[in-house]
Tab-separated table of N, CA and C in Angstrom:
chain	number	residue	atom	x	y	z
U	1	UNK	N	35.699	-38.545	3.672
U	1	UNK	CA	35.584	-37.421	4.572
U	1	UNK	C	35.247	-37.948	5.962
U	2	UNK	N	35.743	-37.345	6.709
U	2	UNK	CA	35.584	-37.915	8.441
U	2	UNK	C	34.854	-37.288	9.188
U	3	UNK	N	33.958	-37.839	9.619
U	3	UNK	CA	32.870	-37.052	10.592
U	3	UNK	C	33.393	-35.907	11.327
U	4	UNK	N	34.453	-35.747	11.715
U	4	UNK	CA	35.389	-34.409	12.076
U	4	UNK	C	35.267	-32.831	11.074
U	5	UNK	N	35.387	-33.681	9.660
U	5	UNK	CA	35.406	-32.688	8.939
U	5	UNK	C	34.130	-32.210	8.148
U	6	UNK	N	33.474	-33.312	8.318
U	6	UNK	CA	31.749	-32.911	8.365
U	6	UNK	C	31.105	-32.378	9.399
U	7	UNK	N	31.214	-32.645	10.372
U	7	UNK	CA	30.955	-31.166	11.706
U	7	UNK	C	31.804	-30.598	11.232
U	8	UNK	N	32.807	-29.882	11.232
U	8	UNK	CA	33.604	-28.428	10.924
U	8	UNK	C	32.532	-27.950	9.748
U	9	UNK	N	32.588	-28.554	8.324
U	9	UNK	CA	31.988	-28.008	7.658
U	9	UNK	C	30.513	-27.549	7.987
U	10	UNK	N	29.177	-28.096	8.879
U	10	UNK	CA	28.425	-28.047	9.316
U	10	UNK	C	27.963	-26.644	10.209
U	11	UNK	N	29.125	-26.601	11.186
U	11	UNK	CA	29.576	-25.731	11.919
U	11	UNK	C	30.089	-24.164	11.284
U	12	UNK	N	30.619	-23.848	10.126
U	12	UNK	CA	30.919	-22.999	9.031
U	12	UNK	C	29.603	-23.131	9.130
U	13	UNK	N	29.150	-23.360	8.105
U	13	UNK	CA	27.595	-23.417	7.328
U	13	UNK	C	26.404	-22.441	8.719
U	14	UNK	N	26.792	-23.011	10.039
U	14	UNK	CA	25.757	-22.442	11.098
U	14	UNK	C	26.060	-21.291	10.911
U	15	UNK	N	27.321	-21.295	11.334
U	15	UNK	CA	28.019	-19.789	11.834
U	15	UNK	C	27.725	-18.620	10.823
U	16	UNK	N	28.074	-19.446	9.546
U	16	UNK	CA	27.488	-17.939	8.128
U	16	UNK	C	26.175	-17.725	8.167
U	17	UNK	N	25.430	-18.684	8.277
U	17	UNK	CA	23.799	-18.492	7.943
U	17	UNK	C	23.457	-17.346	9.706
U	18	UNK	N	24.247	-17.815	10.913
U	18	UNK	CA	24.094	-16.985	12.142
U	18	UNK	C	24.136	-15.189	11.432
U	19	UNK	N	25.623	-15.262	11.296
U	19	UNK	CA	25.942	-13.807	10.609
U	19	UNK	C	24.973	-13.192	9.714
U	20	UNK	N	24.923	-14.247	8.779
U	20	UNK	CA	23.444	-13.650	7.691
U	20	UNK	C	22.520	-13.049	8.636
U	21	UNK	N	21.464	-14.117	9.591
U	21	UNK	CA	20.745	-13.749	10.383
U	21	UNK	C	20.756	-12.299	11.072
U	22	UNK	N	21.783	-11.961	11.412
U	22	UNK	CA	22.276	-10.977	12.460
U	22	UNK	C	22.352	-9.918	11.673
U	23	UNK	N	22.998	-9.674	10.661
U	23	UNK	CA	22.994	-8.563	9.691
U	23	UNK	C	21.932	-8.342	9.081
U	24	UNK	N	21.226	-9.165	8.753
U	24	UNK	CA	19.543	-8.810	8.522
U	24	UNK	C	18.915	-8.189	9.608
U	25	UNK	N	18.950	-8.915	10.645
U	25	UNK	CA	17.857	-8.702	12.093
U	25	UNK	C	18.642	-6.957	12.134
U	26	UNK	N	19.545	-6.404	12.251
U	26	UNK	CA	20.243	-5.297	12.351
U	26	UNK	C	19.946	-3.939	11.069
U	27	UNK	N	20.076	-4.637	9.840
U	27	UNK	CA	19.406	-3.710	8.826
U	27	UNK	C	17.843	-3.576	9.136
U	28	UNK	N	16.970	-4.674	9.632
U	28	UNK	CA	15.407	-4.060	9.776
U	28	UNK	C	15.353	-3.462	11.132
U	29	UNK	N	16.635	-3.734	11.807
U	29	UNK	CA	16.279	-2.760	13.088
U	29	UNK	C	16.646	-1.133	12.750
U	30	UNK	N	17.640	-1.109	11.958
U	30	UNK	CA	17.778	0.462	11.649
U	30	UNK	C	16.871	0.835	10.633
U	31	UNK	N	15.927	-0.071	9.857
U	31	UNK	CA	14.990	0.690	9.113
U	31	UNK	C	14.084	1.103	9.950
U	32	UNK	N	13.766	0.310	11.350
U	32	UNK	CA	12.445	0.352	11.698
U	32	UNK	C	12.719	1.852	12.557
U	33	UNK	N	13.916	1.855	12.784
U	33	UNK	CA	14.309	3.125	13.742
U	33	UNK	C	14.772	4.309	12.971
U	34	UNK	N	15.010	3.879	11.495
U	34	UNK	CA	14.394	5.421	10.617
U	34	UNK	C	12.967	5.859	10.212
U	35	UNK	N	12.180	4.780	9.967
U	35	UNK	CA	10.982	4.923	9.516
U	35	UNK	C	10.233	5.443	11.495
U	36	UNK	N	10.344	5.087	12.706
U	36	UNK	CA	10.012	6.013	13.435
U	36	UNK	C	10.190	7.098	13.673
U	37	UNK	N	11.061	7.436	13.423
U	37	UNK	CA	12.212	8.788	13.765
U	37	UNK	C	11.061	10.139	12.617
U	38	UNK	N	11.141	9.427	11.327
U	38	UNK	CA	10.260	10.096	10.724
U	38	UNK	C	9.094	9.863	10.889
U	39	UNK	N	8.132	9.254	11.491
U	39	UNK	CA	6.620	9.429	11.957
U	39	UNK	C	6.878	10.207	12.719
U	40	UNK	N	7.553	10.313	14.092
U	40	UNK	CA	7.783	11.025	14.945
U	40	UNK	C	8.020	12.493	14.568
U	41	UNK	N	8.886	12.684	13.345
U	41	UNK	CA	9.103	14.039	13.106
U	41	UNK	C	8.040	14.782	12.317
U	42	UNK	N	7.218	13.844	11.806
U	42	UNK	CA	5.817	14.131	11.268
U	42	UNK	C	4.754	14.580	11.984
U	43	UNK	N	4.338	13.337	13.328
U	43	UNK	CA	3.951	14.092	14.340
U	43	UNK	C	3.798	15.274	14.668
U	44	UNK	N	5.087	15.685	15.177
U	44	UNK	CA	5.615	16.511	15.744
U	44	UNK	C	5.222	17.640	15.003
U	45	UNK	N	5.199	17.872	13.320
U	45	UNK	CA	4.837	18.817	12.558
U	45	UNK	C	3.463	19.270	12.319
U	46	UNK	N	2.797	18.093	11.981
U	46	UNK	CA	1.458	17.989	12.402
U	46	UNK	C	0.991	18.641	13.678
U	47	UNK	N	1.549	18.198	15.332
U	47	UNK	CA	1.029	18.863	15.892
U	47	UNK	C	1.410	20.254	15.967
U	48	UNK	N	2.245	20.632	15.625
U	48	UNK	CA	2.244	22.045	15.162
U	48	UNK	C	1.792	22.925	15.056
U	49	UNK	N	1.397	22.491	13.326
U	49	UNK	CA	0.323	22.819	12.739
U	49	UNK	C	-1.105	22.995	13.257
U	50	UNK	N	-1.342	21.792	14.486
U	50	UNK	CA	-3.052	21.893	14.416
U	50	UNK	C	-2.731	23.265	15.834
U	51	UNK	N	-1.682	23.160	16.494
U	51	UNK	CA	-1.614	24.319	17.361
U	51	UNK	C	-1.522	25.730	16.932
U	52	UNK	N	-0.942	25.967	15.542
U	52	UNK	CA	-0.187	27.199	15.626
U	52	UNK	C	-1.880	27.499	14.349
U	53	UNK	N	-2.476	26.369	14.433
U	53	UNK	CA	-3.892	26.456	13.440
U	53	UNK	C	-3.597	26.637	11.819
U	54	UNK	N	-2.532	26.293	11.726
U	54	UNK	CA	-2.006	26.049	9.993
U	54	UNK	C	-2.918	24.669	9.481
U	55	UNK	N	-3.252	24.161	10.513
U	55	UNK	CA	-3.955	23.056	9.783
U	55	UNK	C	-5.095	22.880	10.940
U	56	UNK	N	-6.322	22.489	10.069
U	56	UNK	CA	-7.559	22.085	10.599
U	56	UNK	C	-8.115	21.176	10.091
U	57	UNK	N	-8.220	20.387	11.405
U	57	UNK	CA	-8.830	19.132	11.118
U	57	UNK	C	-10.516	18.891	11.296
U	58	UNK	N	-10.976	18.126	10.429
U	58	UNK	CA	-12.405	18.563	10.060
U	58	UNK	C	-13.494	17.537	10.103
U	59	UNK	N	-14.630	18.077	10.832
U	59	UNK	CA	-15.139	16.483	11.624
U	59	UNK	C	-16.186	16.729	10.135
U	60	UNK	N	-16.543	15.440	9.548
U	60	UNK	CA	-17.743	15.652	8.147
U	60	UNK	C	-18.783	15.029	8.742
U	61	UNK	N	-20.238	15.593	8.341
U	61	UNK	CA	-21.203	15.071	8.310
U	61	UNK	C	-22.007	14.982	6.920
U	62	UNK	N	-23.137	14.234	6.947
U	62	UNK	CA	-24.058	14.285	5.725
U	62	UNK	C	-25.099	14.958	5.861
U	63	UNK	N	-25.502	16.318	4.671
U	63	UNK	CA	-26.804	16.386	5.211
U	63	UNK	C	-27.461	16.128	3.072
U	64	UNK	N	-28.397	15.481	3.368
U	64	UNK	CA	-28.590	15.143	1.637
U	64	UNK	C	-27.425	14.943	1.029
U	65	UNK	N	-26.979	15.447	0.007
U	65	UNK	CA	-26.001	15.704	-1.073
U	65	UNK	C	-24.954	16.289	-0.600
U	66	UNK	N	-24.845	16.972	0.321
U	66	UNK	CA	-23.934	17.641	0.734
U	66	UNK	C	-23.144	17.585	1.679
U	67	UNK	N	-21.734	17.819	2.089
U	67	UNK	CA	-20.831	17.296	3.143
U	67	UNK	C	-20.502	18.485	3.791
U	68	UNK	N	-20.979	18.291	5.023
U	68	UNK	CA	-20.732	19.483	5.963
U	68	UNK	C	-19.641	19.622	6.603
U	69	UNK	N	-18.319	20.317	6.921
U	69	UNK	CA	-17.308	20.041	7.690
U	69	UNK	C	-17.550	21.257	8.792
U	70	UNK	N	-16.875	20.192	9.847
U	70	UNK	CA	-16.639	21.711	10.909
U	70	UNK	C	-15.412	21.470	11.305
U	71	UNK	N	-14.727	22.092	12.175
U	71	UNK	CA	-13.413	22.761	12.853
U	71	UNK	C	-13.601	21.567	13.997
U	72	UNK	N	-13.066	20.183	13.849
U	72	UNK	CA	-12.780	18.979	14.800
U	72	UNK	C	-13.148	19.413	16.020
U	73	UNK	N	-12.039	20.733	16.621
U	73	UNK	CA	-12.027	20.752	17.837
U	73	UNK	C	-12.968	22.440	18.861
U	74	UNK	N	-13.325	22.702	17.414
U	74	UNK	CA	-13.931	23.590	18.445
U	74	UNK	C	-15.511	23.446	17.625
U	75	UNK	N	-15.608	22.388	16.923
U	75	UNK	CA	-17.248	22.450	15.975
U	75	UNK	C	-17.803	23.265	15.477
U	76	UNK	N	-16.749	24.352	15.262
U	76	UNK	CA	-17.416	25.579	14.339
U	76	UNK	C	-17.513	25.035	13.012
U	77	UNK	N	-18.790	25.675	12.111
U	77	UNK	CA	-18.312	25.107	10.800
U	77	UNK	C	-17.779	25.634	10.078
U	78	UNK	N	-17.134	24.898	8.792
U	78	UNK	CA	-15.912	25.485	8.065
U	78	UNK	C	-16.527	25.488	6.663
U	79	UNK	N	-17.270	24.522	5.814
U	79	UNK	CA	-17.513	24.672	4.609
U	79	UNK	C	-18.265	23.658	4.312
U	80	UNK	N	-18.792	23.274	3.331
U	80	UNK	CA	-19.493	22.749	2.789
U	80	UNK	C	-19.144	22.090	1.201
U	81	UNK	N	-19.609	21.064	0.645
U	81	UNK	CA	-19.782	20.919	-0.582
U	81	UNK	C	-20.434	19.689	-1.101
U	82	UNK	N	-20.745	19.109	-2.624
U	82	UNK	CA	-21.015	17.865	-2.979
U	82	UNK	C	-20.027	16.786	-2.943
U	83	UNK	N	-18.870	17.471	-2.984
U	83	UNK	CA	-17.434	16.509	-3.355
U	83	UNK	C	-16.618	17.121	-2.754
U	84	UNK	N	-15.435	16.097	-3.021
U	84	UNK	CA	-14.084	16.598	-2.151
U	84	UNK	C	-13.660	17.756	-3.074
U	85	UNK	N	-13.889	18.031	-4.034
U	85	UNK	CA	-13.013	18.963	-5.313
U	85	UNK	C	-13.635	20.761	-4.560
U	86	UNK	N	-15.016	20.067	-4.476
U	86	UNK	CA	-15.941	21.415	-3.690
U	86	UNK	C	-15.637	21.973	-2.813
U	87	UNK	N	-15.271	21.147	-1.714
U	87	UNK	CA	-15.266	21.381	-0.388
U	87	UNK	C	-13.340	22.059	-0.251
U	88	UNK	N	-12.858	21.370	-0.958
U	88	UNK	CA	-11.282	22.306	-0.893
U	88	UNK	C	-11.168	23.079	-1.833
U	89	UNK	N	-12.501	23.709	-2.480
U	89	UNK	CA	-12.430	25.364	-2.810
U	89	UNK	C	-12.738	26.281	-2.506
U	90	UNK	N	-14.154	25.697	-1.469
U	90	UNK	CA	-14.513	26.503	-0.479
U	90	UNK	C	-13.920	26.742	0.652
U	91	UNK	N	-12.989	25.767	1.286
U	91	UNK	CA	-11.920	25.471	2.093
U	91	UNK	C	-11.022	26.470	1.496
U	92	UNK	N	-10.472	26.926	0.760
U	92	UNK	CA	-9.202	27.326	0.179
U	92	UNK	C	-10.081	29.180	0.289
U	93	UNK	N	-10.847	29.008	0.065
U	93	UNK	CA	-11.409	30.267	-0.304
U	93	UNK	C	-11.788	31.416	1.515
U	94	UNK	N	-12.061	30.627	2.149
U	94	UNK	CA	-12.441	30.709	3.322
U	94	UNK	C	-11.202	30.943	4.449
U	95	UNK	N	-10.200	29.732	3.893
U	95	UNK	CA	-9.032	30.150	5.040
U	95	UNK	C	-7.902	29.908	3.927
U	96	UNK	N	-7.297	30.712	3.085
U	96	UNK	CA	-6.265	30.378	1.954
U	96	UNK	C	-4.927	30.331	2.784
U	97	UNK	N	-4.164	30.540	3.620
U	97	UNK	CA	-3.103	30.003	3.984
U	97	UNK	C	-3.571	29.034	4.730
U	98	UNK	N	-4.075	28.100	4.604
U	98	UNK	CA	-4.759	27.139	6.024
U	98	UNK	C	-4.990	25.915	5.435
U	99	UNK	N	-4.068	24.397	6.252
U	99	UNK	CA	-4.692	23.334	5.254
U	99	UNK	C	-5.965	23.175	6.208
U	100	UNK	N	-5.959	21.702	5.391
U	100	UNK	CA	-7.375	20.863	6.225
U	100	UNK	C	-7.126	18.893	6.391
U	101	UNK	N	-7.293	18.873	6.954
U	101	UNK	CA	-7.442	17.193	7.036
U	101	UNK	C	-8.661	16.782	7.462
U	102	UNK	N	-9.118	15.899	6.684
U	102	UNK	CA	-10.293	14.797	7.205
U	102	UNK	C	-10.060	14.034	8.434
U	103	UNK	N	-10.868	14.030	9.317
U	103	UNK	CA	-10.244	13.671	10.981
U	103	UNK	C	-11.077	12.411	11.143
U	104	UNK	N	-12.272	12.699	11.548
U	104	UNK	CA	-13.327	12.122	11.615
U	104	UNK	C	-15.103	12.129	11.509
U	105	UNK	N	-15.999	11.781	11.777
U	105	UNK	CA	-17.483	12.100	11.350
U	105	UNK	C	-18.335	11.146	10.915
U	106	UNK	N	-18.959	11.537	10.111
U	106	UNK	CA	-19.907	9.865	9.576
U	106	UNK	C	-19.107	9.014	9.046
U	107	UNK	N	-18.948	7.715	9.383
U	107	UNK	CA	-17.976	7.313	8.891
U	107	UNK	C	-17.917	7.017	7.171
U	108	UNK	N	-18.654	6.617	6.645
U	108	UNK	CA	-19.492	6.301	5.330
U	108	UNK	C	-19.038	7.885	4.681
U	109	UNK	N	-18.919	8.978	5.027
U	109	UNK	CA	-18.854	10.000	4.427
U	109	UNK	C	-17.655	10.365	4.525
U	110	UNK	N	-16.673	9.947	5.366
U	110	UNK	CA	-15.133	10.019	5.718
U	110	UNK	C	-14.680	8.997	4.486
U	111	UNK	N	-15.003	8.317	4.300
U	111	UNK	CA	-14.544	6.986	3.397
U	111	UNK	C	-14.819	7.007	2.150
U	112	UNK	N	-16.044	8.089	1.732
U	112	UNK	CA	-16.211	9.005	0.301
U	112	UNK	C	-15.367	9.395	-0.136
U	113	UNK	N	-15.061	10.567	0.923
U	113	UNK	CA	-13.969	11.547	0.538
U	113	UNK	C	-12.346	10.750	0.745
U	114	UNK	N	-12.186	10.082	1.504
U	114	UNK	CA	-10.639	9.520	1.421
U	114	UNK	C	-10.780	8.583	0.252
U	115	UNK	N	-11.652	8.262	-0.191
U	115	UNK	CA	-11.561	7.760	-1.620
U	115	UNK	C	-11.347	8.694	-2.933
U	116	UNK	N	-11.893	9.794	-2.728
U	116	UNK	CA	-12.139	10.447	-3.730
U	116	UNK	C	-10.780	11.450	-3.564
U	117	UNK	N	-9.917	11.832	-2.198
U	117	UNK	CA	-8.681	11.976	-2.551
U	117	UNK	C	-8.023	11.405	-2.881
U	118	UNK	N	-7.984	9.900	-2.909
U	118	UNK	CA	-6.862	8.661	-3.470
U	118	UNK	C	-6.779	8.671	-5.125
U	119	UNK	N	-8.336	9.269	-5.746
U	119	UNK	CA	-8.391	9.213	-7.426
U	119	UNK	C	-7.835	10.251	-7.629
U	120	UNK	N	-7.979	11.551	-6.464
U	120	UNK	CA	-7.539	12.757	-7.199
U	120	UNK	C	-5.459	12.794	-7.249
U	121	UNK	N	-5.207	11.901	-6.020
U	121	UNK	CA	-3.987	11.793	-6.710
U	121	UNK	C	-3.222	11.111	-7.379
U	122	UNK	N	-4.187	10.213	-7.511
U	122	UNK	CA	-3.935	9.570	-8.551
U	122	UNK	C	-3.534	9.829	-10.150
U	123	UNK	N	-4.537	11.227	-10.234
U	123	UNK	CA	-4.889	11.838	-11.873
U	123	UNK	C	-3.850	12.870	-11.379
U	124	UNK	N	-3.199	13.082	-10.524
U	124	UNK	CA	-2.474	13.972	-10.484
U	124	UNK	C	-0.864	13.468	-10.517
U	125	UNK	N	-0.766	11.883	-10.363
U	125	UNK	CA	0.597	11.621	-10.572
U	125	UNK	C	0.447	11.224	-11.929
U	126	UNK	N	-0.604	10.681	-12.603
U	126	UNK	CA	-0.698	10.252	-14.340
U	126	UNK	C	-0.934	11.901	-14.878
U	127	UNK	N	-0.637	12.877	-14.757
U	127	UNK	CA	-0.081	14.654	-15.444
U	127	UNK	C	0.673	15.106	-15.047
């Protein structure tokens, strides 16, 4: 084989592995520009929601045993309970077409409850 035809072959070999490159770099660019498109349209729903007040977001505090939420943005309070199971029945009971999200607050008590929603859906995808 002649060094001629070992660069050519060499040269092939760049050029496919280039293409590979390029068609990859191009599929994670259109994932990355679907996966924004939908945060964005999430956003967008979300803020919505916290405008049109379909959803309230809920600052928690601790007082003893119990988790106090109020209304994020205007600090009214909204409900109370020991647990997350509590607090979105009293939540549900109080404003029934109305969600809620955990926003922010003690942090230690934010990190309770986003735990204790991660088990609950958990037991809810194992039924």
């Amino acid at each position: 084989m002649e060094l001629s035809e070992i660069l050519m072959s060499i040269g092939q070999a760049l050029m496919w592995i280039s293409l590979a490159v390029i068609a990859f770099n191009l599929l994670v660019l259109w994932w990355v520009r679907r996966i924004e498109a939908q945060i964005a349209e999430d956003e967008g729903e979300i803020a919505q929601d916290l405008e049109t007040e379909k959803l309230i977001a809920l600052t928690v505090e601790v007082d003893g045993d119990q988790f106090l939420c109020y209304n994020a943005q205007s600090m009214v309070f909204v409900c109370q309970g020991r647990d997350l199971e509590e607090i979105r029945e009293r939540f549900r009971q109080r404003y029934p077409s109305k969600s809620a999200a955990i926003y922010n607050g003690d942090e230690s008590a934010v990190e309770v409850l986003k735990k204790q929603l991660a088990e609950l859906k958990k037991e809810q995808l194992l039924t």
